[in-house]
XYZ file of C-alpha atoms in Angstrom:
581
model
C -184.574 -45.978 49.192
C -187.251 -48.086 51.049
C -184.961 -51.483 50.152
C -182.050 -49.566 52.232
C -184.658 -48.546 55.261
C -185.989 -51.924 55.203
C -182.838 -53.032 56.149
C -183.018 -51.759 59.793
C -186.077 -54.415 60.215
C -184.221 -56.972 61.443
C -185.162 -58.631 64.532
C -188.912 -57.120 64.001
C -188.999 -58.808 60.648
C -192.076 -61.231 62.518
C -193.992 -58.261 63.603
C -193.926 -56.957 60.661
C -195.046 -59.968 58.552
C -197.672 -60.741 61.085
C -199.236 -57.279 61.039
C -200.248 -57.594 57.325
C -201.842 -61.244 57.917
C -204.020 -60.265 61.217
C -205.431 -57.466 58.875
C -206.034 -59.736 56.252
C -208.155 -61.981 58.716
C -209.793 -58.779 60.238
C -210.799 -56.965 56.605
C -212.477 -60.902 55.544
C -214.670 -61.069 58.769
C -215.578 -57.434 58.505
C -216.221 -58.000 54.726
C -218.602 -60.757 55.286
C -220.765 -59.005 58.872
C -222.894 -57.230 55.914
C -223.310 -60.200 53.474
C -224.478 -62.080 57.128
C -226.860 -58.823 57.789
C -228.363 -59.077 54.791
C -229.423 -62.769 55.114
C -230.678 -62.347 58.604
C -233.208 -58.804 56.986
C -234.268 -61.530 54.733
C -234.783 -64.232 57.116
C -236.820 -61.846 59.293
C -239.061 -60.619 55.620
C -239.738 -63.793 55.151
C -241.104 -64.723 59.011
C -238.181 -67.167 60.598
C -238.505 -68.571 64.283
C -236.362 -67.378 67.387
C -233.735 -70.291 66.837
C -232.565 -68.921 63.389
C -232.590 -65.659 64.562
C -230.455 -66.510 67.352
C -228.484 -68.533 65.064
C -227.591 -65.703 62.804
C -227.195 -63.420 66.042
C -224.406 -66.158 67.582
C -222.814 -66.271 64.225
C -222.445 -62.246 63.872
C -221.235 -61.908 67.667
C -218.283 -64.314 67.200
C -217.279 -62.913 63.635
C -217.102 -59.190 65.431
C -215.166 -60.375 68.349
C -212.593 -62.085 66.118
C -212.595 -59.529 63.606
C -212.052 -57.341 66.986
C -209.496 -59.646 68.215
C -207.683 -59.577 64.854
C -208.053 -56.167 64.590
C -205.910 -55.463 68.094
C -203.359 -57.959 67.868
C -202.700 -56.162 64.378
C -202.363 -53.132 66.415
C -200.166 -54.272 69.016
C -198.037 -55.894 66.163
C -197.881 -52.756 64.019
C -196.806 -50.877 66.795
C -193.667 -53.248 67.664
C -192.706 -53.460 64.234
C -192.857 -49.367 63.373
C -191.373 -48.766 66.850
C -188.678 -51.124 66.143
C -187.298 -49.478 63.050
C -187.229 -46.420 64.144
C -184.808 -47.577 67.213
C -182.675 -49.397 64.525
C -182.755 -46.526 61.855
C -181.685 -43.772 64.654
C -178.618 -46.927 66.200
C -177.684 -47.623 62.670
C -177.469 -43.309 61.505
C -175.827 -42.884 64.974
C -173.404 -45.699 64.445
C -172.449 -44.585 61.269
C -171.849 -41.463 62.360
C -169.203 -42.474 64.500
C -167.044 -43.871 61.417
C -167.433 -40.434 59.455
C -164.424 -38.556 58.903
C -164.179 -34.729 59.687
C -164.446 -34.382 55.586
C -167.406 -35.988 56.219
C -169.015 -34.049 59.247
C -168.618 -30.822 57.085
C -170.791 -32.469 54.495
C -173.518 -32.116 56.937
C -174.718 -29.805 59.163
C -174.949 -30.925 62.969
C -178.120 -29.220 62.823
C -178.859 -31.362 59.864
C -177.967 -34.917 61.454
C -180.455 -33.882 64.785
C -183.188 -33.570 62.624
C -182.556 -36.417 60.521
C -182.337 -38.514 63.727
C -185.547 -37.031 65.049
C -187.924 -35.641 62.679
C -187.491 -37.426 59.689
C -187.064 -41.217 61.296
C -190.297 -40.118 63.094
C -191.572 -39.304 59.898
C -190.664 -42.747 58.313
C -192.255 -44.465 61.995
C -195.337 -42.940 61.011
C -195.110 -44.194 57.348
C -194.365 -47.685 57.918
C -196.636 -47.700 60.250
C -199.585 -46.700 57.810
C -197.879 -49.003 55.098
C -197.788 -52.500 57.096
C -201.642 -52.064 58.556
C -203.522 -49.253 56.811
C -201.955 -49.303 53.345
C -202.539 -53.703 53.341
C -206.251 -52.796 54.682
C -207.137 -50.403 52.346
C -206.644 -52.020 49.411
C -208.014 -55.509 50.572
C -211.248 -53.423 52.033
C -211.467 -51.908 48.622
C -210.785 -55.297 46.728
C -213.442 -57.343 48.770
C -216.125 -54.750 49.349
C -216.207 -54.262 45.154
C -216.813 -57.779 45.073
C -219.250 -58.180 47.970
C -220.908 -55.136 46.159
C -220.927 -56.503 42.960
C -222.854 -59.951 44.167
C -225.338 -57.879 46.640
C -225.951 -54.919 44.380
C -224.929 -56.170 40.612
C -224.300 -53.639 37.735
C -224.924 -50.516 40.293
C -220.978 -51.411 41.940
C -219.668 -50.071 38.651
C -220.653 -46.613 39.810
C -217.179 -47.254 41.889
C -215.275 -47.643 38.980
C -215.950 -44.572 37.703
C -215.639 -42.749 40.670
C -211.969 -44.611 41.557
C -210.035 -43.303 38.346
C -211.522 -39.633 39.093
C -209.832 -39.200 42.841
C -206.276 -41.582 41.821
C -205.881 -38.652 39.339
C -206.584 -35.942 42.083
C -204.475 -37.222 44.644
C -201.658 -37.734 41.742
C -202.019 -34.113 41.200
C -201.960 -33.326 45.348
C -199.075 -35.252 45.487
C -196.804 -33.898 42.655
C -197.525 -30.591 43.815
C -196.629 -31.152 47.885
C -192.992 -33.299 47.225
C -190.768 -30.397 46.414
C -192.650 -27.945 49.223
C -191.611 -31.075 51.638
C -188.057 -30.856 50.273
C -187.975 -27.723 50.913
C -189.203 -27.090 54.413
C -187.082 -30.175 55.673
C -183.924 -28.046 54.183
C -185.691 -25.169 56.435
C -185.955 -27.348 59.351
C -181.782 -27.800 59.610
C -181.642 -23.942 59.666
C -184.228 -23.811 62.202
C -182.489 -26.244 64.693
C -179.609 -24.692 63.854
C -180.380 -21.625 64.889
C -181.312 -22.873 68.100
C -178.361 -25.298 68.900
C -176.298 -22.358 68.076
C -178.176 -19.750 69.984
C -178.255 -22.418 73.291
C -174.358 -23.132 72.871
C -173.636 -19.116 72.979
C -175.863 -18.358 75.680
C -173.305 -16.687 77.831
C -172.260 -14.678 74.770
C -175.746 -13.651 73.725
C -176.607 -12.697 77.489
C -173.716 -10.538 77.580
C -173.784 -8.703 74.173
C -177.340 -8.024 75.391
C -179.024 -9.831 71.486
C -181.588 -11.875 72.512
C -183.830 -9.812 70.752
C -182.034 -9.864 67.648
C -181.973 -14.154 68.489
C -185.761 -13.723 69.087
C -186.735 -12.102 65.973
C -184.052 -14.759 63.756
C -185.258 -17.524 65.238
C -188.914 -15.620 64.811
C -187.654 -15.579 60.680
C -187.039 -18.910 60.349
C -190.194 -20.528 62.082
C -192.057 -18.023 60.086
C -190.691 -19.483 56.682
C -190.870 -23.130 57.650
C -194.550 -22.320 58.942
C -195.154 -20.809 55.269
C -194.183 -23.644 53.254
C -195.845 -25.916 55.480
C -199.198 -24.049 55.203
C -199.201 -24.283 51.522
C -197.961 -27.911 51.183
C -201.048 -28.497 53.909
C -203.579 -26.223 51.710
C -203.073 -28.689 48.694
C -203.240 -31.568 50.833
C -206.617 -30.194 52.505
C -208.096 -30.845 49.070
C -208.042 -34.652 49.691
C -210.921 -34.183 51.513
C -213.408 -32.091 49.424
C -212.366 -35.164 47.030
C -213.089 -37.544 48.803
C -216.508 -36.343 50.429
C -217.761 -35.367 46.454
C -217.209 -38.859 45.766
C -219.294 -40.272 48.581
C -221.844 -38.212 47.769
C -221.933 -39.012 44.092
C -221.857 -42.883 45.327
C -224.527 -42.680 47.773
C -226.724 -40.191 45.590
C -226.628 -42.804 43.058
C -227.223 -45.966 45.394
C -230.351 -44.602 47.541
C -231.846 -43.023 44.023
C -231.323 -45.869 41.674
C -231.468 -49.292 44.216
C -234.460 -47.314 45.913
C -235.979 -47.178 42.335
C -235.064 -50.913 41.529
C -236.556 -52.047 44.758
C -240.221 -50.387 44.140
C -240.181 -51.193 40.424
C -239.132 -54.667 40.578
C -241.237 -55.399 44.225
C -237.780 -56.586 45.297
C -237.375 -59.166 42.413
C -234.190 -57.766 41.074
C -233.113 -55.640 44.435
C -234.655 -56.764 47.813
C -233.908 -54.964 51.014
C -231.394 -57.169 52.579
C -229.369 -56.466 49.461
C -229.855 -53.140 49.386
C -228.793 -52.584 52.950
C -225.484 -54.344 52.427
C -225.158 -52.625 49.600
C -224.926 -49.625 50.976
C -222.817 -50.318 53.932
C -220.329 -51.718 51.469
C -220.617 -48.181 50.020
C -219.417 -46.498 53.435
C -216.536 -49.386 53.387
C -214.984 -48.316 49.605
C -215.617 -45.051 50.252
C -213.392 -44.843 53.719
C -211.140 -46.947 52.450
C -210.110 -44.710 49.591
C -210.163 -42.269 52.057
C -207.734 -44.013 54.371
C -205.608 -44.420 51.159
C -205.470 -41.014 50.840
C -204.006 -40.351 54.335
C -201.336 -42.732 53.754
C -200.328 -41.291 50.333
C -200.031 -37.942 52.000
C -197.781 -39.866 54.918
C -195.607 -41.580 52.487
C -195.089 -38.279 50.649
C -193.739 -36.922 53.464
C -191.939 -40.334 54.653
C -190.276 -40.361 51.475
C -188.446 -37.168 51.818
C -187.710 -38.236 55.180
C -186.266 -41.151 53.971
C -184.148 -40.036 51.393
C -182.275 -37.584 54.191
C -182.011 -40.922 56.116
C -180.595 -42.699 53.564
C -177.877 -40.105 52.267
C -176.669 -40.633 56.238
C -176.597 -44.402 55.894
C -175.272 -44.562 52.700
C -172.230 -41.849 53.102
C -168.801 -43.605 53.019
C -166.567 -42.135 55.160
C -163.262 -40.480 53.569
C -160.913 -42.530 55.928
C -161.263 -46.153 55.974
C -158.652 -48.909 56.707
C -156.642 -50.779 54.125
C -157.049 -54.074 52.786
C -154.026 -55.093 54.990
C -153.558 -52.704 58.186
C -150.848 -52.251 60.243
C -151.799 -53.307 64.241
C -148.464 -51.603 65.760
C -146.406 -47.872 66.534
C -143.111 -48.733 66.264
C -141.950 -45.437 67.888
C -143.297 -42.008 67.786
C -141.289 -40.863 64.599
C -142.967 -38.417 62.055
C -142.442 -37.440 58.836
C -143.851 -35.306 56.430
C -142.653 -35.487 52.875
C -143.692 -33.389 50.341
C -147.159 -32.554 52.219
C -149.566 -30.044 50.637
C -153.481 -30.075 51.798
C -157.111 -28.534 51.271
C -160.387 -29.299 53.069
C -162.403 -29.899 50.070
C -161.511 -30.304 46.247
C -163.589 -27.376 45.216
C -161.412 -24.879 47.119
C -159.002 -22.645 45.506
C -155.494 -22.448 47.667
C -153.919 -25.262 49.802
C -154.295 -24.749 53.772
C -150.867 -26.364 53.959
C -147.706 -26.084 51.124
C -145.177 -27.974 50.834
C -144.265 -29.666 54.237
C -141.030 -30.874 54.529
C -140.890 -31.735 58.072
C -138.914 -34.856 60.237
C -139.426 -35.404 63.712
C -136.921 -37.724 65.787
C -139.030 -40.168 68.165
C -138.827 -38.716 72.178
C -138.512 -35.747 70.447
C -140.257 -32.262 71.949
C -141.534 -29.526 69.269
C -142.875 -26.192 69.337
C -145.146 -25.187 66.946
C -146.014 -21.002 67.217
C -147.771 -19.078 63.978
C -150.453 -16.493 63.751
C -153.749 -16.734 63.748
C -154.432 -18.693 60.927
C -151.410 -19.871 59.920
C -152.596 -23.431 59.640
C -150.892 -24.855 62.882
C -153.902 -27.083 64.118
C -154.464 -28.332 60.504
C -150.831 -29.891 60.760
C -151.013 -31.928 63.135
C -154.465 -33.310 62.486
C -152.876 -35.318 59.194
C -150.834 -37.103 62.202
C -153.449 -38.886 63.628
C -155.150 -39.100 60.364
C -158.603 -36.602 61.196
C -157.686 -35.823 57.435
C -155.545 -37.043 54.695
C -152.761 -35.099 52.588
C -153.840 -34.009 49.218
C -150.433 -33.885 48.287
C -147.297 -35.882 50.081
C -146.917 -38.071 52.486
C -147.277 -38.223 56.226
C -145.546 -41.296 58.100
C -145.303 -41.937 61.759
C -142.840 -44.630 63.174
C -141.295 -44.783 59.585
C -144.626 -46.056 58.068
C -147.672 -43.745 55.897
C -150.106 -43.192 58.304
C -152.652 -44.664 56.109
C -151.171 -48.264 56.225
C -152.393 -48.574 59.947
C -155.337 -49.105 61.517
C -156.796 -46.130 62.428
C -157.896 -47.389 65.936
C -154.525 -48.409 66.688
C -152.687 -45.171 64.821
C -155.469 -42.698 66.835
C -154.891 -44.621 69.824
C -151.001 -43.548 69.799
C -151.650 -40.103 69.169
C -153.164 -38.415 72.275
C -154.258 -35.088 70.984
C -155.134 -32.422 73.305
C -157.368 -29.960 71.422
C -158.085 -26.532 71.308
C -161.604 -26.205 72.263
C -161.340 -28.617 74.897
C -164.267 -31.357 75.912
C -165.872 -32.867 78.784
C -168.893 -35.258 78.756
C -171.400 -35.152 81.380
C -170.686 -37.909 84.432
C -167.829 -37.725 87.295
C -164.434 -36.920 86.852
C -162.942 -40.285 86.986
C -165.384 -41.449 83.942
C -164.056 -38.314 82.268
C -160.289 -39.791 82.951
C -161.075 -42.863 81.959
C -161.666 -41.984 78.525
C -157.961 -42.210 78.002
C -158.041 -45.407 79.190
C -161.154 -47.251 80.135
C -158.388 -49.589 83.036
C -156.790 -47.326 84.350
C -156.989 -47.054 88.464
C -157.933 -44.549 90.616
C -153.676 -44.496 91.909
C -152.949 -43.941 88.614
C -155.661 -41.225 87.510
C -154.451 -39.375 90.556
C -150.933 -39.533 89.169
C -151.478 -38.533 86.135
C -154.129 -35.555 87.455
C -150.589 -34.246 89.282
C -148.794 -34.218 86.655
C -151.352 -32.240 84.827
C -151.740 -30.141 87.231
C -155.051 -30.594 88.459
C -154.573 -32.677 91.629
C -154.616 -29.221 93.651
C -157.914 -28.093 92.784
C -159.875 -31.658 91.964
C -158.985 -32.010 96.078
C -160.499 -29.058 97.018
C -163.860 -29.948 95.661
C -166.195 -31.294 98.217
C -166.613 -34.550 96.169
C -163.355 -34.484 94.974
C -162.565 -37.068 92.012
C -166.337 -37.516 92.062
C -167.322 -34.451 91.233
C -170.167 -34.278 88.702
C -169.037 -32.796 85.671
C -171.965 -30.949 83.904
C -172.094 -31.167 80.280
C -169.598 -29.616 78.328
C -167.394 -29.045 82.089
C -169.354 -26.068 82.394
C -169.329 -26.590 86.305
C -165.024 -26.044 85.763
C -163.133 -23.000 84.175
C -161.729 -23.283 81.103
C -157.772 -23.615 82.904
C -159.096 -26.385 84.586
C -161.067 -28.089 81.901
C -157.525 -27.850 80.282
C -155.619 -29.677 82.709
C -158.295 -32.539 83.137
C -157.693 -33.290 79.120
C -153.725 -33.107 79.699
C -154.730 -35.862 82.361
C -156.977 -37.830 80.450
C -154.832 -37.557 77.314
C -151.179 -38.731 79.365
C -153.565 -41.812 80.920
C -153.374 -42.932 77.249
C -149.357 -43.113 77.232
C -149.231 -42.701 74.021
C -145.897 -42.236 71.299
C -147.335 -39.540 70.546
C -148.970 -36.358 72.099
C -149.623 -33.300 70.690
C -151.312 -30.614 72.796
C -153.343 -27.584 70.813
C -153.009 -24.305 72.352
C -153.977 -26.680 75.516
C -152.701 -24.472 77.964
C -153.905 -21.120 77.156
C -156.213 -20.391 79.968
C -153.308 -21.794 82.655
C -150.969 -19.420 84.106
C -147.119 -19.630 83.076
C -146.120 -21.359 86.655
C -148.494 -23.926 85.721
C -148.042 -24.399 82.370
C -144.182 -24.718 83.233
C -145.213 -27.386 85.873
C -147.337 -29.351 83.000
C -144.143 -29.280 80.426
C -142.011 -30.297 83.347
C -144.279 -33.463 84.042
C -144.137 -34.015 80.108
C -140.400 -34.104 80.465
C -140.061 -36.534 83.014
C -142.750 -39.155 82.957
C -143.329 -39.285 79.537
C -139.109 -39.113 77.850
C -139.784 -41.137 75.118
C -143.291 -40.067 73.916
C -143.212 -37.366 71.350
C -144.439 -34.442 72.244
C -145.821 -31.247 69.651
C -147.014 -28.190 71.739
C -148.915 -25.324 69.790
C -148.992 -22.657 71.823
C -149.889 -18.822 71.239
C -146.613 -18.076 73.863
C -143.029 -18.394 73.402
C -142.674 -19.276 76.708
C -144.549 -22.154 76.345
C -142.373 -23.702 73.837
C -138.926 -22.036 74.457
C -137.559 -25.250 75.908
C -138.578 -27.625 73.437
C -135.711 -29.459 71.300
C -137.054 -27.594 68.347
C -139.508 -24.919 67.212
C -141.694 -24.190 63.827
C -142.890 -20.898 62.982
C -146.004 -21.507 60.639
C -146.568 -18.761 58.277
C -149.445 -19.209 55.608
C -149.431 -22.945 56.043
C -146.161 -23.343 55.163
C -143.164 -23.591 57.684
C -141.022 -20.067 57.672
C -138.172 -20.880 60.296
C -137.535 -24.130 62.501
C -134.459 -24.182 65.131
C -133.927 -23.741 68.716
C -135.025 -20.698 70.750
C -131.363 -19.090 70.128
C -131.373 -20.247 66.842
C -134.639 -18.177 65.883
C -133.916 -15.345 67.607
C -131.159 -15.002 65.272
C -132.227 -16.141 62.089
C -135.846 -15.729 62.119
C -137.944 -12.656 61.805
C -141.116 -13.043 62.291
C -140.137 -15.410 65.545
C -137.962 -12.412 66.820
C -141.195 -10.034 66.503
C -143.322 -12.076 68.504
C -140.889 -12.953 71.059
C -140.196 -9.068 71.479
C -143.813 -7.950 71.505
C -144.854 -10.204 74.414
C -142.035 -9.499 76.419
C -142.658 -5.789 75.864
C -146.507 -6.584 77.068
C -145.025 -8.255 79.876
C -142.726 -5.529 81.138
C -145.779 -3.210 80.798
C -147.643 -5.279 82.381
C -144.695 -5.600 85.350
C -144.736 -1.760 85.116
């Protein structure tokens, strides 16, 4: 797990070598200030002149202001280096991301991916930043002050190596018992956020339905259980302390009663002051140094559930990935589905779609009308390849869709989707995610034939309107026609719109289909649409029943032959007279 973080180092590889080596340099001079204190004590026993004092005084000065110095370059280092990952960990997650398929999104939560981009790379900042300057000082404090120790004070330094063994074993225990509470609450965490993305994305809904309390008092739940778990993971890890503190006691119990002895006994022969000074100051260093260990394994502990989540994002393959060979070009907008049966996960027990036998002629314009699900959207998403047939075989322009690229196949099929999205900037950066060149004569064009010239004109700022994020400045009929715009910038072979003019009235949805007809003949178009009317003209029409296809002809055709088409077509004319009425 660490070898795969580690790999987001990169370009703050330096600051992170030089951050161990500065505290190296630091932990020596600070190491050696008490050995030097203890020679000047005994200069000054044994009656020295000003000169030697002030050459021990010059001496101590310019080993604290390079230990100093040391000390705050290792800072400024550490902090570059810790900083740094984290920015590559959260580009590297986020760029993966972006090559997951949706088989892969479902794996994880969105919820799930905030936090691991937040919480738990902050969690790993915070680790690495312990493990390049605290977790090298530590142990090199430890290593030098036993031996400083064990010159100044002799056989009395072994009380540290009985004291050691005791608190390893009691932060072993701390440690075994906190992991799976961490695990746990981080799992907690993704239901936490997302409770609250979901509760911020319905706002309108919750306002209206009159629930925020019932929000209040979820959201109340679910703080309250991560708060639980965290309290008891942080009452085991409180007992690093009392540890730690009965240790310094024992230690400096047993050096003020035993080197005090040994000083009066021997008349400073075995133990003189200077000594015994050091001695204990290289106490206080062991001592907080085991101490600052402990910190940092409580901080890796948690880093290393962190990191785990962080890695199972890194790590995760996407689905969909190119072929050894791919295919760079659309012949024409041809599909074909042979054979096609499909499930969104292996583990589930009946096929959205059965048994797709379906060919579509390129310039082509089909209807696609079914109940509510009936499995419509999930057909034409194997098109562009958002998923891949568990059974069969879908081709477009004569070839299986997974021989292309997918850039170049996903760049052919302009898909208009249901729930329809804008991102937060002006309208012509909205347009121009259909095609990052296109001019402002031709956005305008292709915002007529979508319909949405008429009321983009109206708007004070026109074309530069700011569009706030998710469009919710515009209504959902116009949000519609802006996607119709930004999708036919694309001119793609194909174009399949979802339902995508649902919130448009039937004069304007008959204007759209006309534009479709004339400035885009030889691109294929598939319209799913919830109206007849919407799709009675097209050169052919599916009725989806149960994800498989119950009828396909003409309007005429269906009415005749086909039941279930009959019954809708009947029902919302009858609505409509009533309405009329």
């Amino acid at each position: 797990m660490w070898r795969e973080l580690a790999k987001s180092i990169r370009e703050y590889k330096n600051a992170s070598i030089a951050t161990p080596l500065l505290v190296s340099l630091e932990v020596v001079l600070e190491c050696l200030i008490p050995f030097r204190i203890a020679g000047l004590v005994n200069q000054i026993k044994a009656g020295c002149g000003l000169s030697e004092l002030a050459g021990y005084g010059a001496g101590l000065v310019l080993m604290a202001f390079f230990s100093l110095l040391f000390g705050a370059l290792a800072g400024v280092t550490c902090a570059k280096a810790s900083c740094g990952l984290a920015k590559n960990l959260r580009k590297d997650m986020f760029y993966q991301i972006q090559k997951y398929s949706f088989e892969n999104i479902d794996r994880f939560s969105t919820s799930s991916l905030v936090t691991r981009m937040t919480t738990d790379v902050m969690n790993v900042q915070l680790a690495y930043m312990m493990i390049i300057r605290a977790a090298i000082r530590c142990p090199l404090m430890l290593a030098f002050a036993f031996v400083m120790a064990f010159v100044m004070g002799g056989k009395m330094a072994f009380i540290f190596l009985f004291v050691a063994p005791f608190l390893a074993f009691g932060l072993m225990l701390v440690i075994r018992k906190t992991m799976p509470l961490f695990w746990a609450v981080f799992r907690k965490y993704d239901r936490l956020n997302e409770s609250i993305q979901e509760n911020v994305k319905a706002m309108r809904v919750v306002k209206s339905y009159v629930r925020e309390d019932y929000e209040k008092e979820k959201f109340g739940a679910a703080a309250g259980d991560v708060c639980r778990d965290f309290t008891r993971a942080e009452r085991i890890l409180a007992l690093n302390n009392p540890m730690m503190m009965f240790c310094l006691y024992v230690v400096m119990v047993f050096v003020l009663s035993f080197g005090s002895y040994t000083i009066i006994t021997s008349r400073g022969l075995s133990l003189d002051v200077g000594q015994f000074s050091a001695l204990l100051t290289y106490s206080f260093m062991i001592l907080s140094s085991l101490m600052m260990l402990s910190m940092v394994f409580v901080m890796i502990t948690l880093a290393s559930e962190s990191g785990k989540r962080i890695v199972e994002v890194l790590k995760e393959e996407s689905t969909l990935a190119n072929p050894p060979e791919p295919v760079y070009t659309v012949s024409d907008g041809s599909i074909d589905f042979s054979g096609v049966s499909f499930k969104y996960s292996l583990q589930a027990e009946r096929m959205a779609l059965s048994g797709i036998d379906l060919h579509i002629r390129s310039g082509e314009t089909i209807g696609i009308i079914g109940g509510t699900g009936s499995s419509k959207s999930t057909l034409i998403q194997l098109i562009s390849r958002l998923y891949d047939a568990t059974e069969g075989t879908v081709r477009v322009g004569g070839l299986d869709v997974r021989a292309y690229d997918l850039k170049t196949l996903r760049n052919q099929v302009a898909v208009v989707l249901q729930k329809n999205v804008l991102f937060s900037g002006s309208v012509f950066e909205n347009l121009r995610w259909g095609n990052p060149d296109a001019t402002k004569e031709q956005m305008i064009e292709a915002c007529r034939l979508a319909q949405a010239d008429e009321f983009l004109s109206s708007l004070p700022e026109g074309y530069h309107t700011h569009v706030e994020q998710g469009g919710a400045n515009f209504s959902g009929g116009q949000k519609q026609r802006l996607c119709i715009a930004r999708a036919l910038l694309k001119k793609p072979k194909i174009l399949i719109l979802d339902d995508s003019t649902s919130a448009v009235d039937t004069h304007t949805d008959a204007g759209i289909r006309k534009a479709l007809r004339e400035f885009i003949p030889e691109t294929t178009k598939i319209i799913i649409a919830q109206r007849i009317s919407s799709v009675q003209d097209a050169d052919r029409i599916l009725v989806m029943e149960g994800g498989m296809i119950h009828g396909i002809g003409t309007h005429e055709e269906l009415m005749k032959k086909n039941e279930i088409y009959r019954e809708i077509y009947e029902s919302q004319n009858k609505a409509g007279e009533e309405d009329a009425k």
